[in-house]
Short mmCIF file of C-alpha atoms in Angstrom, two decimals:
data_model
loop_
_atom_site.label_atom_id
_atom_site.label_comp_id
_atom_site.label_asym_id
_atom_site.label_seq_id
_atom_site.Cartn_x
_atom_site.Cartn_y
_atom_site.Cartn_z
CA UNK A 1 30.13 -1.88 32.51
CA UNK A 2 29.10 -4.94 30.53
CA UNK A 3 25.94 -4.73 28.41
CA UNK A 4 23.54 -7.68 28.76
CA UNK A 5 21.58 -8.47 25.60
CA UNK A 6 18.28 -10.28 25.85
CA UNK A 7 17.26 -12.94 23.32
CA UNK A 8 14.97 -10.38 21.66
CA UNK A 9 17.86 -7.91 21.45
CA UNK A 10 20.03 -10.55 19.76
CA UNK A 11 17.33 -11.19 17.17
CA UNK A 12 16.88 -7.46 16.55
CA UNK A 13 20.64 -6.89 16.27
CA UNK A 14 21.07 -9.70 13.73
CA UNK A 15 18.10 -8.50 11.68
CA UNK A 16 19.35 -4.90 11.76
CA UNK A 17 22.76 -5.91 10.40
CA UNK A 18 21.12 -8.01 7.73
CA UNK A 19 18.81 -5.23 6.52
CA UNK A 20 21.35 -2.43 6.92
CA UNK A 21 24.90 -3.92 6.77
CA UNK A 22 26.57 -0.50 7.05
CA UNK A 23 25.57 -0.21 10.74
CA UNK A 24 28.44 -0.35 13.25
CA UNK A 25 28.78 -3.73 14.93
CA UNK A 26 29.89 -2.75 18.43
CA UNK A 27 27.53 0.06 19.43
CA UNK A 28 24.24 -0.02 21.30
CA UNK A 29 22.69 2.22 18.60
CA UNK A 30 22.21 -0.96 16.60
CA UNK A 31 19.35 -1.97 18.91
CA UNK A 32 17.40 1.23 18.38
CA UNK A 33 17.92 1.09 14.60
CA UNK A 34 17.07 -2.63 14.62
CA UNK A 35 13.76 -2.10 16.41
CA UNK A 36 12.83 0.59 13.89
CA UNK A 37 13.84 -1.62 10.95
CA UNK A 38 11.91 -4.57 12.43
CA UNK A 39 8.71 -2.56 12.88
CA UNK A 40 8.93 -1.03 9.39
CA UNK A 41 9.89 -4.21 7.54
CA UNK A 42 7.37 -6.43 9.33
CA UNK A 43 4.58 -3.99 8.51
CA UNK A 44 5.46 -3.96 4.80
CA UNK A 45 6.28 -7.64 4.38
CA UNK A 46 3.11 -8.93 6.01
CA UNK A 47 0.93 -6.76 3.78
CA UNK A 48 2.83 -7.67 0.61
CA UNK A 49 1.74 -11.28 1.01
CA UNK A 50 -1.98 -10.67 0.42
CA UNK A 51 -2.34 -12.96 -2.56
CA UNK A 52 -3.55 -10.23 -4.95
CA UNK A 53 -0.61 -8.38 -6.50
CA UNK A 54 2.01 -9.77 -8.82
CA UNK A 55 5.29 -10.63 -7.09
CA UNK A 56 8.68 -11.22 -8.65
CA UNK A 57 9.11 -14.82 -9.76
CA UNK A 58 12.00 -16.71 -8.14
CA UNK A 59 14.24 -18.33 -10.74
CA UNK A 60 17.88 -19.55 -10.65
CA UNK A 61 18.14 -18.73 -14.36
CA UNK A 62 19.20 -15.15 -13.52
CA UNK A 63 21.99 -13.87 -11.29
CA UNK A 64 19.71 -11.76 -9.11
CA UNK A 65 17.38 -14.73 -8.63
CA UNK A 66 14.17 -13.07 -9.86
CA UNK A 67 12.29 -12.15 -13.02
CA UNK A 68 9.24 -9.92 -13.33
CA UNK A 69 6.00 -11.68 -14.29
CA UNK A 70 4.46 -10.71 -17.60
CA UNK A 71 1.71 -8.13 -16.92
CA UNK A 72 -1.61 -9.88 -17.29
CA UNK A 73 -0.57 -13.08 -15.51
CA UNK A 74 -1.71 -11.31 -12.33
CA UNK A 75 -3.33 -8.01 -11.43
CA UNK A 76 -0.33 -5.70 -11.16
CA UNK A 77 3.43 -5.88 -11.41
CA UNK A 78 6.50 -4.43 -9.68
CA UNK A 79 5.52 -5.40 -6.11
CA UNK A 80 8.44 -6.76 -4.17
CA UNK A 81 7.82 -9.92 -2.17
CA UNK A 82 9.03 -11.36 1.10
CA UNK A 83 12.68 -11.73 0.25
CA UNK A 84 15.96 -9.85 0.40
CA UNK A 85 17.95 -9.08 -2.72
CA UNK A 86 19.92 -12.07 -3.98
CA UNK A 87 23.35 -10.64 -3.02
CA UNK A 88 22.13 -10.08 0.55
CA UNK A 89 20.74 -13.61 0.70
CA UNK A 90 24.06 -15.12 -0.40
CA UNK A 91 25.88 -12.83 2.05
CA UNK A 92 23.65 -14.09 4.88
CA UNK A 93 24.28 -17.74 3.98
CA UNK A 94 28.03 -17.10 3.98
CA UNK A 95 28.23 -15.05 7.17
CA UNK A 96 25.66 -16.67 9.45
CA UNK A 97 25.22 -20.21 8.06
CA UNK A 98 28.90 -20.75 7.15
CA UNK A 99 28.23 -21.81 3.55
CA UNK A 100 31.19 -20.85 1.34
CA UNK A 101 29.18 -21.31 -1.87
CA UNK A 102 25.48 -21.33 -2.76
CA UNK A 103 24.42 -23.82 -5.39
CA UNK A 104 21.55 -23.63 -7.87
CA UNK A 105 20.32 -25.69 -10.79
CA UNK A 106 18.40 -24.74 -13.91
CA UNK A 107 17.96 -26.17 -17.39
CA UNK A 108 16.65 -22.81 -18.63
CA UNK A 109 18.52 -19.62 -19.23
CA UNK A 110 17.34 -16.17 -20.34
CA UNK A 111 20.31 -15.94 -22.67
CA UNK A 112 20.87 -17.48 -26.11
CA UNK A 113 23.49 -20.01 -25.16
CA UNK A 114 23.65 -23.49 -26.72
CA UNK A 115 24.38 -25.23 -23.40
CA UNK A 116 21.95 -25.09 -20.45
CA UNK A 117 23.54 -23.71 -17.26
CA UNK A 118 22.84 -26.77 -15.07
CA UNK A 119 24.57 -26.62 -11.67
CA UNK A 120 26.16 -23.30 -10.71
CA UNK A 121 28.00 -21.98 -7.67
CA UNK A 122 27.59 -18.44 -6.33
CA UNK A 123 29.68 -16.41 -3.93
CA UNK A 124 29.41 -12.77 -2.92
CA UNK A 125 31.92 -10.22 -1.67
CA UNK A 126 30.35 -7.38 0.33
CA UNK A 127 31.60 -3.92 1.25
CA UNK A 128 29.89 -1.67 3.80
CA UNK A 129 30.40 2.00 4.57
CA UNK A 130 28.27 4.62 6.26
CA UNK A 131 24.90 4.63 4.44
CA UNK A 132 26.27 2.46 1.59
CA UNK A 133 26.40 -1.25 0.95
CA UNK A 134 28.00 -2.79 -2.12
CA UNK A 135 28.29 -6.37 -3.34
CA UNK A 136 30.00 -8.28 -6.12
CA UNK A 137 28.16 -11.52 -6.84
CA UNK A 138 30.04 -14.07 -8.94
CA UNK A 139 28.67 -17.25 -10.51
CA UNK A 140 30.61 -20.26 -11.80
CA UNK A 141 29.00 -22.89 -14.03
CA UNK A 142 30.34 -26.06 -12.44
CA UNK A 143 28.34 -28.42 -14.68
CA UNK A 144 29.64 -26.90 -17.91
CA UNK A 145 33.19 -26.98 -16.53
CA UNK A 146 32.83 -30.69 -15.74
CA UNK A 147 31.39 -31.30 -19.22
CA UNK A 148 34.37 -29.57 -20.82
CA UNK A 149 36.75 -31.72 -18.79
CA UNK A 150 34.85 -34.87 -19.78
CA UNK A 151 34.72 -33.89 -23.44
CA UNK A 152 38.28 -32.64 -23.93
CA UNK A 153 39.98 -34.54 -21.14
CA UNK A 154 42.91 -33.36 -19.09
CA UNK A 155 45.94 -32.33 -20.99
CA UNK A 156 48.81 -34.72 -20.30
CA UNK A 157 50.86 -33.19 -17.52
CA UNK A 158 54.49 -32.45 -18.32
CA UNK A 159 57.24 -30.74 -16.35
CA UNK A 160 56.50 -27.60 -18.36
CA UNK A 161 52.67 -27.98 -18.02
CA UNK A 162 51.67 -29.64 -14.71
CA UNK A 163 48.16 -30.81 -13.82
CA UNK A 164 47.17 -27.58 -12.07
CA UNK A 165 48.15 -25.53 -15.11
CA UNK A 166 46.00 -27.82 -17.24
CA UNK A 167 42.95 -27.02 -15.08
CA UNK A 168 43.82 -23.32 -15.15
CA UNK A 169 43.89 -23.52 -18.95
CA UNK A 170 40.35 -24.91 -18.99
CA UNK A 171 39.18 -22.14 -16.63
CA UNK A 172 40.77 -19.35 -18.65
CA UNK A 173 39.81 -20.51 -22.14
CA UNK A 174 36.03 -20.67 -21.65
CA UNK A 175 34.66 -17.30 -20.51
CA UNK A 176 31.07 -18.59 -20.65
CA UNK A 177 31.68 -20.34 -17.32
CA UNK A 178 31.36 -17.02 -15.51
CA UNK A 179 28.77 -14.37 -14.73
CA UNK A 180 29.00 -11.37 -12.43
CA UNK A 181 26.64 -8.89 -10.80
CA UNK A 182 27.62 -5.53 -9.27
CA UNK A 183 25.11 -4.09 -6.80
CA UNK A 184 25.30 -0.78 -4.95
CA UNK A 185 22.72 0.23 -2.33
CA UNK A 186 22.55 3.74 -0.89
CA UNK A 187 20.55 4.46 2.28
CA UNK A 188 19.32 7.99 1.53
CA UNK A 189 17.08 8.25 4.62
CA UNK A 190 15.88 5.67 7.20
CA UNK A 191 12.94 4.93 4.87
CA UNK A 192 14.46 5.46 1.41
CA UNK A 193 16.91 3.29 -0.52
CA UNK A 194 18.52 3.69 -3.95
CA UNK A 195 19.71 0.45 -5.55
CA UNK A 196 21.86 0.31 -8.69
CA UNK A 197 22.90 -2.98 -10.26
CA UNK A 198 24.79 -4.18 -13.31
CA UNK A 199 24.52 -7.82 -14.36
CA UNK A 200 26.91 -9.17 -17.00
CA UNK A 201 27.36 -12.58 -18.66
CA UNK A 202 30.41 -13.74 -20.59
CA UNK A 203 28.47 -15.72 -23.20
CA UNK A 204 29.81 -15.07 -26.66
CA UNK A 205 26.30 -14.56 -28.03
CA UNK A 206 25.13 -12.39 -25.16
CA UNK A 207 27.30 -9.40 -24.36
CA UNK A 208 24.52 -6.98 -23.35
CA UNK A 209 24.69 -6.24 -19.60
CA UNK A 210 21.53 -5.76 -17.56
CA UNK A 211 21.32 -2.39 -15.83
CA UNK A 212 18.78 -1.52 -13.15
CA UNK A 213 18.02 1.55 -11.04
CA UNK A 214 15.64 0.99 -8.14
CA UNK A 215 14.80 3.81 -5.70
CA UNK A 216 12.41 2.47 -3.06
CA UNK A 217 9.98 4.00 -0.57
CA UNK A 218 6.24 3.45 -0.30
CA UNK A 219 6.61 4.88 -3.81
CA UNK A 220 8.82 2.59 -5.90
CA UNK A 221 10.55 3.53 -9.16
CA UNK A 222 12.43 1.15 -11.41
CA UNK A 223 14.32 1.46 -14.68
CA UNK A 224 15.78 -1.63 -16.34
CA UNK A 225 17.59 -2.06 -19.66
CA UNK A 226 16.84 -4.59 -20.90
CA UNK A 227 13.90 -5.58 -18.70
CA UNK A 228 13.54 -9.31 -18.09
CA UNK A 229 10.07 -10.88 -17.85
CA UNK A 230 8.85 -14.47 -17.57
CA UNK A 231 5.39 -15.82 -18.40
CA UNK A 232 3.48 -18.74 -16.90
CA UNK A 233 5.00 -21.17 -19.40
CA UNK A 234 8.53 -20.31 -18.29
CA UNK A 235 9.37 -18.33 -21.43
CA UNK A 236 11.75 -15.39 -20.89
CA UNK A 237 11.11 -12.08 -22.64
CA UNK A 238 13.50 -9.16 -23.08
CA UNK A 239 12.13 -5.61 -23.36
CA UNK A 240 14.83 -3.13 -24.52
CA UNK A 241 13.82 -0.52 -21.95
CA UNK A 242 11.20 -0.59 -19.22
CA UNK A 243 10.36 2.09 -16.65
CA UNK A 244 7.81 1.76 -13.88
CA UNK A 245 6.38 3.67 -10.94
CA UNK A 246 4.56 1.75 -8.21
CA UNK A 247 2.58 3.00 -5.22
CA UNK A 248 0.96 0.60 -2.76
CA UNK A 249 -0.87 1.12 0.51
CA UNK A 250 0.62 -0.23 3.73
CA UNK A 251 -1.71 -1.49 6.45
CA UNK A 252 -0.91 -3.51 9.58
CA UNK A 253 -4.42 -4.96 9.90
CA UNK A 254 -5.44 -8.37 8.57
CA UNK A 255 -8.70 -6.85 7.34
CA UNK A 256 -9.52 -3.65 5.53
CA UNK A 257 -9.10 -1.85 2.22
CA UNK A 258 -5.94 -1.50 0.18
CA UNK A 259 -4.99 0.16 -3.09
CA UNK A 260 -2.28 -0.21 -5.70
CA UNK A 261 -1.23 2.08 -8.56
CA UNK A 262 1.31 1.19 -11.23
CA UNK A 263 2.50 3.17 -14.26
CA UNK A 264 4.62 1.29 -16.79
CA UNK A 265 6.44 2.42 -19.93
CA UNK A 266 7.91 -0.06 -22.42
CA UNK A 267 10.18 0.96 -25.28
CA UNK A 268 11.17 -1.34 -28.12
CA UNK A 269 9.67 -4.63 -29.30
CA UNK A 270 9.90 -7.60 -26.91
CA UNK A 271 11.61 -10.80 -27.98
CA UNK A 272 11.84 -14.29 -26.58
CA UNK A 273 15.27 -15.40 -25.43
CA UNK A 274 16.89 -18.42 -23.91
CA UNK A 275 16.18 -22.11 -24.12
CA UNK A 276 12.39 -21.77 -23.85
CA UNK A 277 11.01 -20.27 -27.07
CA UNK A 278 7.47 -19.05 -27.72
CA UNK A 279 6.28 -17.43 -30.94
CA UNK A 280 3.09 -16.03 -29.38
CA UNK A 281 2.95 -12.26 -29.01
CA UNK A 282 2.48 -10.89 -25.49
CA UNK A 283 0.40 -7.76 -25.91
CA UNK A 284 1.14 -6.29 -22.47
CA UNK A 285 4.89 -6.13 -23.29
CA UNK A 286 4.44 -4.22 -26.54
CA UNK A 287 5.75 -0.61 -26.68
CA UNK A 288 3.52 1.91 -24.98
CA UNK A 289 2.43 3.49 -21.72
CA UNK A 290 -0.02 1.89 -19.32
CA UNK A 291 -1.48 3.05 -16.01
CA UNK A 292 -3.20 0.52 -13.77
CA UNK A 293 -5.03 1.10 -10.51
CA UNK A 294 -6.65 -1.47 -8.27
CA UNK A 295 -8.64 -1.37 -5.07
CA UNK A 296 -9.49 -4.33 -2.88
CA UNK A 297 -11.08 -5.12 0.45
CA UNK A 298 -9.81 -7.97 2.60
CA UNK A 299 -11.51 -9.70 5.51
CA UNK A 300 -10.15 -12.53 7.65
CA UNK A 301 -12.10 -14.59 10.16
CA UNK A 302 -11.07 -17.29 12.64
CA UNK A 303 -13.28 -20.35 12.41
CA UNK A 304 -11.36 -21.95 15.28
CA UNK A 305 -8.25 -20.96 17.21
CA UNK A 306 -6.67 -23.03 19.94
CA UNK A 307 -6.73 -21.63 23.46
CA UNK A 308 -4.41 -24.30 24.86
CA UNK A 309 -1.27 -22.97 26.56
CA UNK A 310 2.06 -23.36 24.80
CA UNK A 311 5.10 -25.07 26.26
CA UNK A 312 6.75 -22.81 28.80
CA UNK A 313 10.33 -21.64 28.32
CA UNK A 314 10.40 -23.11 24.79
CA UNK A 315 10.61 -20.64 21.91
CA UNK A 316 8.76 -21.74 18.74
CA UNK A 317 10.91 -22.31 15.70
CA UNK A 318 8.73 -19.71 13.95
CA UNK A 319 6.55 -17.35 15.97
CA UNK A 320 4.13 -16.91 13.05
CA UNK A 321 3.59 -20.68 12.88
CA UNK A 322 2.93 -21.30 16.57
CA UNK A 323 -0.87 -20.91 16.76
CA UNK A 324 -3.12 -23.88 15.83
CA UNK A 325 -6.14 -22.54 13.97
CA UNK A 326 -8.64 -22.81 11.15
CA UNK A 327 -9.20 -19.49 9.39
CA UNK A 328 -10.60 -18.11 6.15
CA UNK A 329 -9.79 -14.98 4.17
CA UNK A 330 -11.72 -13.29 1.41
CA UNK A 331 -10.52 -10.56 -0.97
CA UNK A 332 -12.65 -8.75 -3.51
CA UNK A 333 -11.69 -5.81 -5.67
CA UNK A 334 -11.59 -4.11 -9.02
CA UNK A 335 -8.86 -3.13 -11.46
CA UNK A 336 -8.76 -0.55 -14.27
CA UNK A 337 -6.05 -0.08 -16.89
CA UNK A 338 -5.52 2.70 -19.43
CA UNK A 339 -3.21 1.82 -22.35
CA UNK A 340 -1.60 4.18 -24.84
CA UNK A 341 0.36 2.62 -27.69
CA UNK A 342 0.81 -0.82 -29.23
CA UNK A 343 0.05 -2.50 -25.89
CA UNK A 344 -3.60 -1.39 -26.24
CA UNK A 345 -4.15 -4.25 -28.68
CA UNK A 346 -4.94 -6.49 -25.68
CA UNK A 347 -8.21 -4.61 -25.34
CA UNK A 348 -9.81 -6.80 -28.01
CA UNK A 349 -12.21 -8.99 -26.05
CA UNK A 350 -11.74 -12.69 -26.72
CA UNK A 351 -8.60 -12.15 -28.79
CA UNK A 352 -6.11 -14.45 -27.14
CA UNK A 353 -3.27 -13.28 -29.39
CA UNK A 354 -2.14 -16.77 -30.42
CA UNK A 355 -1.92 -17.94 -26.83
CA UNK A 356 -1.02 -14.64 -25.15
CA UNK A 357 -1.30 -14.19 -21.40
CA UNK A 358 -3.69 -11.26 -21.86
CA UNK A 359 -6.80 -11.21 -19.70
CA UNK A 360 -10.32 -10.86 -20.91
CA UNK A 361 -11.57 -7.63 -19.34
CA UNK A 362 -15.18 -6.95 -18.45
CA UNK A 363 -15.20 -3.33 -19.66
CA UNK A 364 -13.34 -2.45 -22.85
CA UNK A 365 -13.34 0.96 -24.55
CA UNK A 366 -10.93 1.49 -27.42
CA UNK A 367 -10.21 4.33 -29.81
CA UNK A 368 -7.16 4.17 -32.06
CA UNK A 369 -4.11 3.27 -30.02
CA UNK A 370 -5.82 4.10 -26.73
CA UNK A 371 -7.88 1.75 -24.61
CA UNK A 372 -9.47 1.58 -21.16
CA UNK A 373 -9.93 -1.84 -19.58
CA UNK A 374 -11.70 -2.73 -16.32
CA UNK A 375 -12.62 -5.88 -14.46
CA UNK A 376 -13.19 -7.30 -10.98
CA UNK A 377 -11.39 -10.08 -9.13
CA UNK A 378 -11.78 -12.14 -5.96
CA UNK A 379 -9.76 -14.57 -3.86
CA UNK A 380 -10.90 -16.99 -1.15
CA UNK A 381 -8.40 -18.88 0.99
CA UNK A 382 -8.69 -21.45 3.79
CA UNK A 383 -5.83 -22.16 6.21
CA UNK A 384 -5.62 -24.89 8.86
CA UNK A 385 -2.77 -25.67 11.26
CA UNK A 386 -2.15 -28.31 13.93
CA UNK A 387 0.73 -27.99 16.40
CA UNK A 388 2.73 -25.12 17.87
CA UNK A 389 6.10 -25.82 16.20
CA UNK A 390 7.86 -26.15 19.56
CA UNK A 391 8.54 -29.89 19.88
CA UNK A 392 11.18 -31.84 18.01
CA UNK A 393 8.91 -34.18 16.05
CA UNK A 394 5.71 -33.68 14.03
CA UNK A 395 4.56 -30.56 15.88
CA UNK A 396 3.53 -28.65 12.76
CA UNK A 397 1.03 -29.67 10.11
CA UNK A 398 -0.32 -26.96 7.83
CA UNK A 399 -2.73 -26.96 4.92
CA UNK A 400 -3.80 -24.04 2.78
CA UNK A 401 -6.11 -23.76 -0.21
CA UNK A 402 -6.36 -20.60 -2.33
CA UNK A 403 -9.19 -20.12 -4.83
CA UNK A 404 -8.48 -17.27 -7.21
CA UNK A 405 -11.09 -15.74 -9.52
CA UNK A 406 -8.89 -13.43 -11.66
CA UNK A 407 -11.71 -12.11 -13.88
CA UNK A 408 -15.20 -11.36 -12.62
CA UNK A 409 -16.54 -10.84 -16.12
CA UNK A 410 -15.37 -14.29 -17.21
CA UNK A 411 -16.93 -15.87 -14.12
CA UNK A 412 -20.33 -14.19 -14.52
CA UNK A 413 -20.36 -14.90 -18.26
CA UNK A 414 -19.77 -18.59 -17.62
CA UNK A 415 -22.32 -18.67 -14.79
CA UNK A 416 -24.97 -17.04 -16.99
CA UNK A 417 -24.29 -19.50 -19.82
CA UNK A 418 -24.44 -22.45 -17.43
CA UNK A 419 -27.73 -21.25 -15.90
CA UNK A 420 -29.22 -20.84 -19.37
CA UNK A 421 -28.25 -24.40 -20.30
CA UNK A 422 -29.81 -25.77 -17.10
CA UNK A 423 -32.99 -23.74 -17.59
CA UNK A 424 -33.36 -25.02 -21.15
CA UNK A 425 -32.59 -28.62 -20.06
CA UNK A 426 -29.47 -28.76 -22.21
CA UNK A 427 -26.19 -30.42 -21.42
CA UNK A 428 -23.89 -27.93 -19.69
CA UNK A 429 -21.27 -26.34 -21.93
CA UNK A 430 -17.78 -27.55 -20.80
CA UNK A 431 -16.34 -24.15 -21.65
CA UNK A 432 -18.84 -22.47 -19.32
CA UNK A 433 -17.94 -24.85 -16.50
CA UNK A 434 -14.27 -24.10 -17.13
CA UNK A 435 -14.90 -20.36 -16.86
CA UNK A 436 -16.51 -20.53 -13.41
CA UNK A 437 -13.79 -22.77 -11.96
CA UNK A 438 -11.23 -20.79 -9.94
CA UNK A 439 -7.45 -21.04 -10.24
CA UNK A 440 -6.74 -23.31 -7.28
CA UNK A 441 -3.46 -23.59 -5.37
CA UNK A 442 -2.93 -26.14 -2.59
CA UNK A 443 -0.11 -26.08 -0.04
CA UNK A 444 0.89 -28.70 2.55
CA UNK A 445 3.66 -28.39 5.15
CA UNK A 446 4.86 -30.98 7.67
CA UNK A 447 7.57 -30.71 10.31
CA UNK A 448 10.20 -33.43 9.98
CA UNK A 449 12.61 -32.82 12.85
CA UNK A 450 13.36 -29.69 14.82
CA UNK A 451 13.54 -26.65 12.51
CA UNK A 452 13.31 -28.82 9.37
CA UNK A 453 10.00 -29.17 7.55
CA UNK A 454 8.83 -30.42 4.17
CA UNK A 455 6.46 -28.41 1.99
CA UNK A 456 4.76 -28.94 -1.35
CA UNK A 457 2.80 -26.30 -3.30
CA UNK A 458 0.84 -27.16 -6.41
CA UNK A 459 -1.83 -25.78 -8.64
CA UNK A 460 -4.90 -27.90 -9.37
CA UNK A 461 -7.15 -27.41 -12.37
CA UNK A 462 -10.26 -29.06 -13.77
CA UNK A 463 -10.05 -29.82 -17.49
CA UNK A 464 -13.38 -30.57 -19.17
CA UNK A 465 -11.96 -30.69 -22.68
CA UNK A 466 -11.91 -34.04 -24.42
CA UNK A 467 -8.51 -35.65 -24.45
CA UNK A 468 -7.16 -39.14 -24.81
CA UNK A 469 -7.11 -39.46 -21.04
CA UNK A 470 -10.24 -39.25 -18.91
CA UNK A 471 -8.57 -37.27 -16.11
CA UNK A 472 -10.49 -34.11 -15.32
CA UNK A 473 -8.32 -33.20 -12.31
CA UNK A 474 -4.76 -32.21 -13.18
CA UNK A 475 -1.82 -31.25 -11.00
CA UNK A 476 -0.20 -28.07 -12.27
CA UNK A 477 3.37 -26.90 -11.60
CA UNK A 478 4.16 -28.64 -8.27
CA UNK A 479 7.05 -27.26 -6.22
CA UNK A 480 8.77 -29.30 -3.48
CA UNK A 481 10.73 -27.62 -0.71
CA UNK A 482 12.67 -28.32 2.48
CA UNK A 483 12.59 -25.41 4.93
CA UNK A 484 14.96 -24.69 7.80
CA UNK A 485 13.50 -22.28 10.36
CA UNK A 486 16.00 -19.73 11.70
CA UNK A 487 14.77 -19.73 15.28
CA UNK A 488 17.07 -16.94 16.42
CA UNK A 489 15.36 -14.48 14.04
CA UNK A 490 11.85 -15.21 15.31
CA UNK A 491 10.28 -15.73 11.88
CA UNK A 492 12.74 -16.47 9.10
CA UNK A 493 13.72 -19.53 7.11
CA UNK A 494 16.15 -20.87 4.57
CA UNK A 495 14.28 -22.62 1.75
CA UNK A 496 15.65 -25.13 -0.75
CA UNK A 497 13.04 -25.79 -3.46
CA UNK A 498 12.80 -27.80 -6.66
CA UNK A 499 10.34 -27.43 -9.55
CA UNK A 500 10.03 -30.59 -11.72
CA UNK A 501 8.28 -28.75 -14.56
CA UNK A 502 10.80 -25.93 -14.82
CA UNK A 503 13.63 -28.27 -13.74
CA UNK A 504 15.00 -25.65 -11.37
CA UNK A 505 16.58 -25.85 -7.91
CA UNK A 506 17.31 -22.86 -5.72
CA UNK A 507 18.11 -21.85 -2.14
CA UNK A 508 16.44 -18.73 -0.76
CA UNK A 509 16.09 -16.75 2.44
CA UNK A 510 12.61 -15.60 3.45
CA UNK A 511 11.25 -13.57 6.35
CA UNK A 512 7.93 -13.19 8.17
CA UNK A 513 6.10 -15.50 5.76
CA UNK A 514 2.81 -17.01 6.86
#
């Protein structure tokens, strides 16, 4: 008897194979496992995108496509965002989008190599068994290969050394053209995964492989040697050994409380690496143990939501982007950190550590090499959408503004100073105005044709300091992207983005992102 699959079953089957490649392909058990995976993953992914916790930073400068943000650039670290591992992303592009190679571009590298990586090609080879999935991800530096050809030229072909052998000689002589990543993922239980990876580069000056162990549940543990971090200026930092434990609440509601606990242990002094160098010391990466806990409350309200019926028998390109609305979200919470070791030096209030990313905390208690830090934070966001993303042309226009107040103590200190200046009829202090201004991020998305849309994200900041230019409003770190909605998966997209500041280009796969 033939089995008839509905459109929903096809989506669930494809998603199940993507999340758990070791599943058999020709059995109906895939549907049951897929429904369970879909419910579990959607619940976690939607809550991860709450705009509060640190998420891994996407960067083509590394083989696995991510680097951890320096603690202090956000509230907490180690949270995993709305993306699959890089080997699984490349595997998806190869298997379902028929792309033999994935290209990326970066002028920065986390390794001390005299030549920037430029354009690179990636390809993955995957192996799946029962409860195990392994990948070998290879990278080839096509730009450096072309530069070598241009610089040295082709060797004159002879009967003993034809043209193909000349190219093979170029490929075999320069080992720095290659990088490789081995990844092994074990499915211990339906909810638990153990990931082991080994990343190796053939640069002559960088022989140290990156090793990572990553068991994952609601409780996440990670060990990396060396650990790779990146700060807001794009500087890469290597920590000889980093271990972390992360526990986050999971809630399916758009409103309500949430908590996050992270324990981090760094061993060995950090050092800057790669093409971007920074002599400033980052206190949060110094050797020591830190335990951070945060609690927040989130509330979302609909200012307006369209009640107009959608087009019948037409599936939206993205089900999460099919409801015209105007909505607002507010998040308020508090964070407390206990530091033991050299990393407690960041407790000194107002000490920016020669340009360090350390926050100024409202409460600071320090004794010897121990310190307790505490502060509050808040985020306000406004989202507006026109169109249902069902028609071929211009049926989706989205705008989002996020106002982030990362330090309550800094905000209230600036507000008090500003109120005092106004009360005493003095000119407002520019520094006080700067302190009450939130970190603002603006996002605009417009459908171009069918599943294709254009998106630009950019930070905006007010600068009241006196410079040669009179511009108080500055655009900060814009990112331009073209998105292709994968309609068959309900809510997934392939994203190709470019950052002019970092001079990076990358293709990614993202799910259930609103």
